[in-house]
Coordinates of N, CA and C in Angstrom, one line a residue:
M3 N -50.2 77.5 2.9 CA -51.1 76.9 2.0 C -50.9 75.4 1.9
N4 N -51.9 74.6 1.9 CA -51.9 73.2 1.7 C -51.5 72.8 0.4
A5 N -50.7 71.9 0.2 CA -50.5 71.3 -1.1 C -50.5 69.8 -1.0
D6 N -51.5 69.3 -1.8 CA -51.7 67.8 -1.8 C -51.3 67.3 -3.2
A7 N -50.7 66.1 -3.2 CA -50.3 65.6 -4.6 C -51.6 65.5 -5.4
F8 N -51.6 65.7 -6.6 CA -52.8 65.8 -7.5 C -52.9 64.4 -8.1
W9 N -54.1 63.9 -8.1 CA -54.5 62.6 -8.6 C -54.8 62.8 -10.2
S10 N -54.2 62.0 -11.0 CA -54.6 62.1 -12.4 C -54.8 60.7 -12.9
N11 N -55.9 60.4 -13.5 CA -56.3 59.0 -14.0 C -56.0 57.9 -13.0
G12 N -56.3 58.3 -11.8 CA -56.1 57.2 -10.7 C -54.7 57.0 -10.3
A13 N -53.7 57.6 -10.9 CA -52.3 57.5 -10.6 C -51.7 58.7 -9.9
R14 N -51.0 58.5 -8.9 CA -50.5 59.6 -8.1 C -49.2 60.2 -8.9
D15 N -49.2 61.5 -9.0 CA -48.1 62.1 -9.7 C -47.4 63.0 -8.8
P16 N -46.3 62.5 -8.2 CA -45.6 63.4 -7.1 C -45.0 64.7 -7.6
G17 N -45.0 64.9 -8.9 CA -44.5 66.2 -9.5 C -45.6 67.3 -9.5
L18 N -46.8 67.0 -9.4 CA -47.9 68.0 -9.4 C -48.5 68.1 -8.0
F19 N -48.9 69.4 -7.8 CA -49.5 69.7 -6.5 C -50.8 70.5 -6.8
R20 N -51.8 70.3 -5.9 CA -53.1 71.1 -6.0 C -53.1 72.1 -4.8
F21 N -53.5 73.3 -5.2 CA -53.7 74.4 -4.2 C -55.2 74.7 -4.2
T22 N -55.8 75.1 -3.1 CA -57.1 75.4 -3.0 C -57.2 76.9 -2.6
V23 N -58.0 77.6 -3.3 CA -58.2 79.1 -3.0 C -59.7 79.2 -2.7
K24 N -60.0 80.2 -1.8 CA -61.4 80.5 -1.5 C -61.8 81.8 -2.0
C25 N -63.0 82.0 -2.4 CA -63.5 83.3 -2.8 C -65.0 83.3 -2.5
D26 N -65.6 84.5 -2.5 CA -67.0 84.6 -2.3 C -67.8 84.5 -3.6
R27 N -69.0 84.5 -3.6 CA -69.9 84.3 -4.8 C -69.6 85.4 -5.8
A28 N -69.4 86.6 -5.3 CA -69.2 87.7 -6.2 C -67.9 87.6 -7.0
M29 N -66.9 87.1 -6.3 CA -65.6 86.9 -6.9 C -65.7 85.7 -7.9
N30 N -66.4 84.7 -7.5 CA -66.5 83.4 -8.4 C -67.3 83.8 -9.6
A31 N -68.3 84.7 -9.5 CA -68.9 85.1 -10.7 C -68.1 85.9 -11.6
K32 N -67.2 86.7 -11.1 CA -66.3 87.6 -11.9 C -65.2 86.6 -12.6
I33 N -64.8 85.6 -11.9 CA -63.9 84.7 -12.6 C -64.5 84.0 -13.6
E34 N -65.7 83.5 -13.4 CA -66.4 82.7 -14.4 C -66.8 83.6 -15.6
K35 N -67.1 84.9 -15.4 CA -67.4 85.8 -16.6 C -66.1 86.1 -17.3
A36 N -65.0 86.3 -16.6 CA -63.8 86.5 -17.3 C -63.4 85.3 -18.1
A37 N -63.5 84.1 -17.5 CA -63.2 82.9 -18.2 C -64.0 82.7 -19.5
R38 N -65.3 82.9 -19.3 CA -66.2 82.8 -20.6 C -65.8 83.8 -21.7
A39 N -65.4 85.0 -21.3 CA -65.0 85.9 -22.2 C -63.7 85.5 -22.9
A40 N -62.8 84.8 -22.2 CA -61.6 84.4 -22.7 C -61.7 83.0 -23.5
G41 N -63.0 82.4 -23.4 CA -63.2 81.2 -24.0 C -62.6 80.0 -23.4
I42 N -62.3 80.0 -22.1 CA -61.8 78.9 -21.4 C -62.5 78.6 -20.1
S43 N -62.3 77.5 -19.5 CA -63.0 77.2 -18.2 C -62.4 78.1 -17.1
A44 N -63.2 78.2 -16.0 CA -62.8 79.0 -14.9 C -61.6 78.3 -14.2
S45 N -61.5 77.0 -14.3 CA -60.2 76.4 -13.7 C -59.1 76.7 -14.7
S46 N -59.1 76.7 -15.9 CA -58.1 77.1 -16.7 C -57.6 78.5 -16.6
F47 N -58.7 79.3 -16.4 CA -58.4 80.8 -16.1 C -57.6 81.1 -14.9
V48 N -58.1 80.4 -13.8 CA -57.3 80.5 -12.6 C -55.8 79.9 -12.6
Q49 N -55.8 78.7 -13.4 CA -54.4 78.1 -13.6 C -53.5 79.0 -14.2
N50 N -54.0 79.7 -15.4 CA -53.3 80.7 -16.2 C -52.8 81.7 -15.3
F51 N -53.6 82.3 -14.4 CA -53.2 83.4 -13.4 C -52.1 82.9 -12.5
F52 N -52.4 81.6 -12.0 CA -51.4 81.0 -11.0 C -50.1 80.9 -11.7
E53 N -50.0 80.5 -13.0 CA -48.7 80.3 -13.6 C -48.0 81.6 -13.8
K54 N -48.7 82.8 -13.8 CA -48.0 84.1 -14.1 C -47.7 84.8 -12.8
I55 N -48.2 84.4 -11.7 CA -47.9 85.1 -10.5 C -46.4 85.3 -10.0
L56 N -45.7 84.2 -10.3 CA -44.2 84.3 -10.0 C -43.4 85.0 -11.1
D57 N -44.0 85.3 -12.2 CA -43.3 86.1 -13.3 C -43.1 87.5 -12.9
Q58 N -43.9 88.0 -11.9 CA -43.9 89.4 -11.5 C -42.7 89.5 -10.6
P59 N -41.9 90.6 -10.5 CA -40.8 90.8 -9.5 C -41.3 90.6 -8.1
A60 N -40.7 90.0 -7.3 CA -41.1 89.8 -5.9 C -41.0 91.2 -5.2
V61 N -42.0 91.6 -4.4 CA -41.9 92.7 -3.6 C -41.6 92.3 -2.2
M62 N -40.5 92.7 -1.7 CA -40.1 92.3 -0.4 C -40.7 93.2 0.7
A63 N -41.3 92.5 1.6 CA -42.0 93.2 2.7 C -40.9 93.7 3.7
S64 N -41.1 95.0 4.3 CA -40.2 95.4 5.2 C -40.3 94.7 6.6
A65 N -39.3 94.7 7.4 CA -39.4 94.2 8.7 C -40.5 94.7 9.4
E66 N -40.9 96.1 9.3 CA -42.0 96.6 10.0 C -43.3 96.0 9.6
E67 N -43.4 95.8 8.2 CA -44.7 95.2 7.7 C -44.9 93.7 8.2
I68 N -43.7 93.0 8.2 CA -43.8 91.6 8.6 C -44.2 91.7 10.1
A69 N -43.6 92.5 11.0 CA -44.0 92.5 12.3 C -45.4 92.9 12.5
E70 N -45.9 93.9 11.8 CA -47.2 94.3 11.9 C -48.2 93.1 11.5
T71 N -47.9 92.4 10.4 CA -48.7 91.2 10.0 C -48.8 90.2 11.1
R72 N -47.5 90.0 11.7 CA -47.6 89.0 12.9 C -48.4 89.5 14.0
R73 N -48.3 90.7 14.3 CA -49.1 91.2 15.4 C -50.7 91.1 15.1
E74 N -51.1 91.4 13.8 CA -52.5 91.2 13.4 C -52.8 89.7 13.5
I75 N -52.0 88.8 13.1 CA -52.3 87.4 13.3 C -52.5 86.9 14.7
E76 N -51.6 87.4 15.6 CA -51.7 87.1 17.0 C -53.0 87.7 17.6
T77 N -53.2 88.9 17.3 CA -54.4 89.6 17.9 C -55.7 88.8 17.4
A78 N -55.8 88.6 16.1 CA -56.9 87.9 15.5 C -57.1 86.5 16.2
R79 N -56.0 85.8 16.3 CA -56.1 84.5 17.0 C -56.6 84.6 18.4
S80 N -56.1 85.6 19.1 CA -56.3 85.7 20.5 C -57.9 86.0 20.7
C81 N -58.5 86.6 19.7 CA -59.9 87.0 19.7 C -60.8 85.9 19.1
G82 N -60.1 84.9 18.5 CA -60.9 83.7 17.9 C -61.6 84.2 16.5
I83 N -60.9 85.2 15.9 CA -61.4 85.7 14.6 C -60.3 85.6 13.5
T84 N -60.6 85.9 12.2 CA -59.6 85.9 11.2 C -59.1 87.3 11.1
V85 N -57.9 87.4 10.4 CA -57.3 88.7 10.2 C -58.2 89.6 9.4
S86 N -58.9 89.1 8.4 CA -59.9 89.9 7.7 C -61.0 90.5 8.6
M87 N -61.5 89.7 9.5 CA -62.4 90.1 10.4 C -61.8 91.2 11.4
L88 N -60.6 91.1 11.8 CA -59.9 92.0 12.6 C -59.8 93.3 11.9
R89 N -59.5 93.3 10.5 CA -59.3 94.5 9.7 C -60.7 95.1 9.6
I90 N -61.7 94.4 9.5 CA -63.1 95.0 9.4 C -63.4 95.7 10.9
H91 N -63.0 95.0 11.9 CA -63.3 95.5 13.2 C -62.5 96.9 13.3
R92 N -61.3 96.9 13.0 CA -60.4 98.2 13.1 C -61.1 99.3 12.2
A93 N -61.4 98.9 10.9 CA -62.2 99.9 10.1 C -63.3 100.5 10.7
M94 N -64.1 99.6 11.3 CA -65.3 100.2 12.0 C -65.0 100.9 13.3
K95 N -64.0 100.5 14.0 CA -63.5 101.2 15.2 C -62.9 102.6 14.8
D96 N -62.1 102.7 13.7 CA -61.7 103.9 13.2 C -62.7 104.9 12.8
G97 N -63.8 104.3 12.2 CA -64.9 105.2 11.7 C -66.0 105.4 12.8
A98 N -65.8 104.9 13.9 CA -66.9 105.0 15.0 C -66.8 106.4 15.7
S99 N -67.8 106.8 16.3 CA -67.9 108.1 17.1 C -67.1 107.8 18.4
E100 N -66.9 108.8 19.2 CA -66.2 108.8 20.5 C -66.9 107.7 21.4
R101 N -68.2 107.6 21.2 CA -69.0 106.6 22.1 C -68.9 105.3 21.5
G102 N -68.3 105.0 20.4 CA -68.2 103.8 19.8 C -69.2 103.3 18.9
T103 N -70.0 104.2 18.4 CA -71.1 104.0 17.4 C -70.7 104.2 16.0
F104 N -70.8 103.1 15.2 CA -70.5 103.1 13.8 C -71.7 103.1 13.0
A105 N -71.9 104.1 12.1 CA -73.1 104.2 11.4 C -72.8 104.3 9.8
D106 N -71.7 104.0 9.4 CA -71.4 104.1 7.9 C -71.8 102.8 7.3
G107 N -71.8 102.8 5.9 CA -72.2 101.6 5.3 C -71.1 100.7 5.0
V108 N -71.4 99.5 4.5 CA -70.4 98.5 4.1 C -69.4 99.0 3.1
G109 N -69.8 99.9 2.2 CA -68.9 100.5 1.2 C -67.7 101.2 1.9
V110 N -67.9 101.9 3.0 CA -66.9 102.5 3.7 C -65.8 101.5 4.2
I111 N -66.4 100.5 4.7 CA -65.5 99.3 5.3 C -64.8 98.7 4.1
A112 N -65.4 98.5 3.0 CA -64.9 97.8 1.7 C -63.7 98.7 1.3
E113 N -63.9 100.0 1.3 CA -62.9 101.0 0.8 C -61.6 100.9 1.7
A114 N -61.9 100.8 3.1 CA -60.8 100.8 4.0 C -60.0 99.5 4.0
T115 N -60.7 98.4 3.7 CA -60.0 97.1 3.8 C -59.7 96.4 2.5
G116 N -60.4 96.8 1.5 CA -60.1 96.2 0.2 C -60.9 94.8 0.1
L117 N -61.8 94.6 1.0 CA -62.5 93.4 1.0 C -63.9 93.6 0.2
P118 N -64.4 92.6 -0.4 CA -65.7 92.7 -1.2 C -66.8 92.8 -0.1
P119 N -67.8 93.8 -0.5 CA -68.9 94.0 0.5 C -69.6 92.7 0.9
S120 N -69.9 91.7 0.1 CA -70.6 90.6 0.4 C -69.8 89.7 1.5
S121 N -68.5 89.8 1.5 CA -67.8 89.1 2.5 C -67.8 89.9 3.8
I122 N -67.8 91.1 3.7 CA -68.0 92.1 4.9 C -69.2 91.8 5.6
R123 N -70.3 91.7 5.0 CA -71.5 91.4 5.6 C -71.5 90.2 6.5
V124 N -70.9 89.1 5.8 CA -70.9 87.8 6.6 C -70.0 88.0 7.7
M125 N -68.8 88.5 7.6 CA -67.9 88.7 8.7 C -68.4 89.6 9.8
M126 N -69.2 90.6 9.5 CA -69.8 91.5 10.5 C -70.7 90.6 11.3
S127 N -71.5 89.7 10.7 CA -72.3 88.8 11.6 C -71.4 88.0 12.5
K128 N -70.3 87.6 12.0 CA -69.5 86.8 12.8 C -68.8 87.6 14.0
L129 N -68.6 88.9 13.7 CA -68.1 89.7 14.7 C -69.2 90.0 15.8
V130 N -70.4 90.0 15.4 CA -71.6 90.2 16.4 C -71.5 88.9 17.3
T131 N -71.4 87.8 16.7 CA -71.3 86.5 17.4 C -70.1 86.4 18.2
A132 N -69.1 86.9 17.9 CA -67.8 87.0 18.7 C -67.9 88.0 19.8
G133 N -68.9 88.8 19.8 CA -69.1 89.9 20.8 C -68.1 91.1 20.6
L134 N -67.6 91.3 19.5 CA -66.7 92.5 19.2 C -67.5 93.7 18.7
I135 N -68.7 93.4 18.1 CA -69.6 94.5 17.8 C -71.0 94.1 18.2
R136 N -71.9 95.1 18.4 CA -73.3 94.9 18.7 C -74.1 95.6 17.7
R137 N -75.1 94.9 17.0 CA -76.0 95.6 16.1 C -77.0 96.4 17.0
L138 N -77.1 97.7 16.8 CA -78.1 98.5 17.5 C -79.2 98.7 16.6
K139 N -79.1 98.8 15.3 CA -80.2 99.0 14.4 C -79.8 98.3 13.0
S140 N -80.7 97.4 12.5 CA -80.4 96.7 11.4 C -80.5 97.6 10.2
A141 N -79.7 97.3 9.2 CA -79.9 98.0 7.9 C -81.3 97.8 7.3
A142 N -81.9 98.9 6.7 CA -83.2 98.7 6.1 C -83.1 99.4 4.8
R143 N -84.0 99.3 4.0 CA -84.0 99.8 2.6 C -83.7 101.3 2.7
G144 N -82.5 101.5 2.0 CA -82.0 102.9 1.9 C -81.3 103.4 3.2
T145 N -81.1 102.7 4.2 CA -80.4 103.1 5.4 C -79.3 102.1 5.7
T146 N -78.3 102.6 6.5 CA -77.3 101.7 6.9 C -77.5 101.2 8.3
G147 N -77.0 100.1 8.6 CA -77.1 99.5 10.0 C -76.3 100.5 11.0
I148 N -76.6 100.4 12.3 CA -75.8 101.1 13.2 C -75.2 100.0 14.3
Y149 N -74.0 100.2 14.6 CA -73.3 99.2 15.4 C -72.6 99.9 16.6
H150 N -72.5 99.2 17.7 CA -71.5 99.6 18.7 C -70.3 98.8 18.5
V151 N -69.2 99.4 18.5 CA -67.9 98.8 18.3 C -67.1 98.7 19.5
F152 N -67.0 97.5 20.1 CA -66.2 97.3 21.3 C -64.7 97.4 21.0
S153 N -63.9 98.0 21.9 CA -62.4 97.9 21.9 C -62.1 96.5 22.3
I154 N -61.1 95.9 21.6 CA -60.5 94.6 21.9 C -60.1 94.6 23.4
G155 N -60.6 93.7 24.2 CA -60.3 93.7 25.6 C -61.3 94.3 26.4
D156 N -62.3 95.0 25.8 CA -63.4 95.6 26.7 C -64.2 94.5 27.3
D157 N -64.8 94.7 28.4 CA -65.8 93.8 29.0 C -67.1 94.0 28.1
R158 N -67.7 92.9 27.6 CA -68.9 93.0 26.8 C -70.1 92.5 27.5

């Protein structure tokens, strides 16, 4: 995570750092709604959360979990995609037929990955661009899209 010194009233304070977090529109809307309900700004709401995250006891990852995460990072990097995109690809691959056809909705992927549906749709488009999935039929009103999911390393 990048930490840059925070500028306050034009003077640099080396004791403060600014962190940037990214979220999609749906998450931003949830944060803003919760902040309004609490009667504070969204920035203050996130700051309050940030100040509390280290109050929770740290959960140490096992050596196996760390190794799996490293493998995911390396695999994603080798494909030119993010780890979240790799997880979406894997969820689609796991849900695909023997012929590689995935016909479930975004909700199935969201449940498998824990990612918000709006992010999944964007990342699926990027997976199409990366050549890891191919759209066979676009989603239409009341129906799900159909995709062919390539195995990583397949000729496309």
